[in-house]
Each structure stands twice: as structure tokens, then as C-alpha cells.
Short mmCIF file of C-alpha atoms in Angstrom, two decimals:
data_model
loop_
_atom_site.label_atom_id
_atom_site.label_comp_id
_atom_site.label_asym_id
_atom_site.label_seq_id
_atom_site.Cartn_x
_atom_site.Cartn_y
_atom_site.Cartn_z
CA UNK A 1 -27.10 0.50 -49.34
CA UNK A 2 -28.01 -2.60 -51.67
CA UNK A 3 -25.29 -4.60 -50.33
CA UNK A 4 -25.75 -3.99 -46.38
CA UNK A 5 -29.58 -5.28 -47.00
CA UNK A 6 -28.15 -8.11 -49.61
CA UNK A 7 -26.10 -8.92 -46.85
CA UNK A 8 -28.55 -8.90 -44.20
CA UNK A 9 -30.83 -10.98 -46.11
CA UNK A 10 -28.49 -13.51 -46.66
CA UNK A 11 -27.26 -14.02 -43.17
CA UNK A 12 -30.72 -14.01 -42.34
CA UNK A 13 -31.83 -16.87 -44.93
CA UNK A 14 -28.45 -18.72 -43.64
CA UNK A 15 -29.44 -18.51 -39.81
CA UNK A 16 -33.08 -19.67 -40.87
CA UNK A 17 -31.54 -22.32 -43.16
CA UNK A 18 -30.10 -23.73 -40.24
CA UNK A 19 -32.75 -23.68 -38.08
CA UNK A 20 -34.80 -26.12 -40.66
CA UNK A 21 -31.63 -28.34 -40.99
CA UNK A 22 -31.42 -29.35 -37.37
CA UNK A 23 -35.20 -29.50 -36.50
CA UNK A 24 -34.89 -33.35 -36.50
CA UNK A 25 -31.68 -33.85 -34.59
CA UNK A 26 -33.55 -32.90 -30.91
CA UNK A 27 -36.47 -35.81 -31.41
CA UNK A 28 -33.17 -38.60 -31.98
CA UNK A 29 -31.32 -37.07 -29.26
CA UNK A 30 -34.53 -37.75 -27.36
CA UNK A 31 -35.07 -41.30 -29.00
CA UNK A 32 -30.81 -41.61 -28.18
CA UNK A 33 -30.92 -40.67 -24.79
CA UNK A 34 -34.63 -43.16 -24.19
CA UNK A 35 -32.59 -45.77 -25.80
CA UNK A 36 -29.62 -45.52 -23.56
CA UNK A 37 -31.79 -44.89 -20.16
CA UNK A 38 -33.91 -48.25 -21.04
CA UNK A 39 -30.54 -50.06 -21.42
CA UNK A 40 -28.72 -48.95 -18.26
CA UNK A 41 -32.12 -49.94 -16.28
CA UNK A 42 -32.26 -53.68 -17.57
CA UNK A 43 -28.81 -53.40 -16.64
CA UNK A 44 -29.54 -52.38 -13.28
CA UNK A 45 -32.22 -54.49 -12.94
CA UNK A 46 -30.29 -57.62 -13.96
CA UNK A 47 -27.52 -56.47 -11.45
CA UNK A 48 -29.83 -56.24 -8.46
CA UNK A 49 -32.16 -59.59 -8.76
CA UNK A 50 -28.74 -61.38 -9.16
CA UNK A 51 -28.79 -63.78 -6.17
CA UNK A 52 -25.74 -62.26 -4.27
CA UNK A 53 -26.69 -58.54 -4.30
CA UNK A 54 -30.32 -59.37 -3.87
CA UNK A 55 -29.42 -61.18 -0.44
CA UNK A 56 -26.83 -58.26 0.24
CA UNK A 57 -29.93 -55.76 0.11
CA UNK A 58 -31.91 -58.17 2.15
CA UNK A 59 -30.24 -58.35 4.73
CA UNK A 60 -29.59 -54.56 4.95
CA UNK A 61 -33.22 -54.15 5.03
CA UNK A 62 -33.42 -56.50 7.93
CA UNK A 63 -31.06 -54.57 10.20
CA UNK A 64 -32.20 -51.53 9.32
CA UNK A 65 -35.72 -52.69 10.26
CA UNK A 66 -34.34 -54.82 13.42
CA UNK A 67 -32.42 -51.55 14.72
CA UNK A 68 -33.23 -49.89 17.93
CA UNK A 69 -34.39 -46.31 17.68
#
């Protein structure tokens, strides 16, 4: 009976263990994924003021505005 609780206990201080050792990882998958999101929007941003798409989505604005309904 001493070594079914001995066991028990130390799965139980294992599981805990590794609770404790990846506490941390979740906030710098957070920072990570903030990091990446901020990068593909400049991206974006820098794709769509370019001169050529900027027109191209003018000018699909304009037809869609100057369509008949």
C-alpha cells in the first residue's frame, strides 16, 4: 500500500511540476503571435497605399458607387 500512494504522489508532484514549468510559455506565445499580427499589418498596409493597388481599389469603389441598382 506504501508504494501505490508513493506512486501516486509522485505522478502527482510530476503533473504539478509541469504545470509550473510551462506557466510562462502562453504570455510569449501571446507576445509571438502580437509580434507576427503587427508585422503582417505594416505589410498589408505598405501593400495597399502602394500607388498601383491604391488606384486599383479606387476605381473599384467608383463603379461600385456609379452602378445602377
Amino acid at each position: 500500500m506504501y508504494k501505490v500512494m508513493r506512486a501516486r504522489l509522485y505522478a502527482l508532484v510530476c503533473r504539478v511540476s509541469a504545470v509550473r514549468r510551462d506557466s510562462g510559455m502562453v504570455t510569449s506565445e501571446y507576445a509571438m503571435g502580437i509580434v507576427a499580427a503587427v508585422a503582417f499589418a505594416v505589410v498589408l498596409y505598405k501593400v495597399v497605399t502602394s500607388g498601383e493597388v491604391s488606384a486599383e481599389l479606387q476605381g473599384i469603389v467608383k463603379r461600385a458607387l456609379d452602378a445602377g441598382v
